[in-house]
XYZ file of C-alpha atoms in Angstrom:
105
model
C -4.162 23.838 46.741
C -3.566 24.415 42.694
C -0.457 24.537 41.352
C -2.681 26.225 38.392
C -0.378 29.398 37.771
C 2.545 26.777 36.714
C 0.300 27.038 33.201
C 0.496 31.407 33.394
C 4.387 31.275 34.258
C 5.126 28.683 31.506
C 3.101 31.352 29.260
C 5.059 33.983 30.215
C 8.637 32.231 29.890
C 7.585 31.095 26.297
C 7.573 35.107 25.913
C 8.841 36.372 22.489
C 11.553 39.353 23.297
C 12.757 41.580 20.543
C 14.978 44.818 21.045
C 15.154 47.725 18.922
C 18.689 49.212 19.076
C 21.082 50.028 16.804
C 24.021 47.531 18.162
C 22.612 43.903 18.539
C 22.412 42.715 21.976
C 21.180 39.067 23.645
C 18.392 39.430 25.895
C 17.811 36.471 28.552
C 14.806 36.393 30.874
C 14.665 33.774 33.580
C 12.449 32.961 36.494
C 12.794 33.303 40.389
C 10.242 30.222 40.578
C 9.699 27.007 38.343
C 6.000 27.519 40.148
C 3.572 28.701 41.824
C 1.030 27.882 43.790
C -2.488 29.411 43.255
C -3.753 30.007 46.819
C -0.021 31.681 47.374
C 0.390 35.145 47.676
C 4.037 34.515 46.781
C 4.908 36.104 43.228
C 7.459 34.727 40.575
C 10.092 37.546 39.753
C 11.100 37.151 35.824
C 14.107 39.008 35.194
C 15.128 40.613 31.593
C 19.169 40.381 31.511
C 21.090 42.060 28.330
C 24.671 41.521 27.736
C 25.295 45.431 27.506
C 24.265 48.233 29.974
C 24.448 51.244 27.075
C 21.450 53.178 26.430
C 17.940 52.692 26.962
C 16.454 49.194 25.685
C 12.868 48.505 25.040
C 12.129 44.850 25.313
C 8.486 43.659 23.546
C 7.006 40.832 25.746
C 4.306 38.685 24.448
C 2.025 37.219 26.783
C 0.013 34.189 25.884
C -2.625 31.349 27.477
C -5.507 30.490 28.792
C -4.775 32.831 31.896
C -6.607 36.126 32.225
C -4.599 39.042 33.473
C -6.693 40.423 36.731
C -8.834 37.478 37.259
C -5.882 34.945 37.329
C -2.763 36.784 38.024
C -1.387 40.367 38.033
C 1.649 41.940 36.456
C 3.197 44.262 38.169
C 4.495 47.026 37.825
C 1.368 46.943 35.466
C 2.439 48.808 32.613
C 4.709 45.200 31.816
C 1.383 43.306 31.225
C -0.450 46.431 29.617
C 2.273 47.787 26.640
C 3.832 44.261 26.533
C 7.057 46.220 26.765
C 9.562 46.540 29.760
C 12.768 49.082 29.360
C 16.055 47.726 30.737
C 17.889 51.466 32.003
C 20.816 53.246 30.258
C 23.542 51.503 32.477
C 21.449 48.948 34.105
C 21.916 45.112 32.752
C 18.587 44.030 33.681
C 15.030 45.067 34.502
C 12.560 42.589 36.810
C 8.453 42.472 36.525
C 6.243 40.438 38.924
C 3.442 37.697 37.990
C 0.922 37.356 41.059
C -1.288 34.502 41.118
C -4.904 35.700 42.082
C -6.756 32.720 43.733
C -10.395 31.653 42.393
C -13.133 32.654 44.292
């Protein structure tokens, strides 16, 4: 077994985030798993965290590598991976996407 996806998820925690709202806020995003392994059907949960929880925020993500996005891993829910843009909720703190390592065939 690979440990080949440690490559996508160090990809995706290199991600840039930017916010457009009016008030500045910090945005955090941090990993369920340092990890995983290729041949697992276990995902890694990233979570986006702001320090607020007023209004809608729009967070860009900016996925990068050698990985390819339905041959190597899935995003889910897709629209993460597809608009490189995840919304934390108007009273939420936080919003969570899932990276799925696809196994080679």
């Amino acid at each position: 077994m690979k440990t080949t996806s440690t490559a996508l998820l160090l990809a995706v925690l290199s991600v840039v985030l930017l916010s457009s709202v009016s008030t500045a806020q910090i945005v955090s995003i941090t990993s369920s798993d340092a990890s995983v392994n290729e041949d697992s059907a276990s995902p890694a949960t990233f979570t986006v965290t702001r320090d607020g929880t007023s209004g809608d925020l729009a967070v860009t993500l900016t996925f990068s590598g050698n990985a390819v996005s339905g041959t190597d891993f899935s995003v889910s829910p897709s629209e993460v991976f597809d608009n490189g843009l995840i919304t934390i909720l108007d009273g939420q703190s936080s919003a969570t996407f899932t990276v799925s390592p696809i196994a080679d065939t």
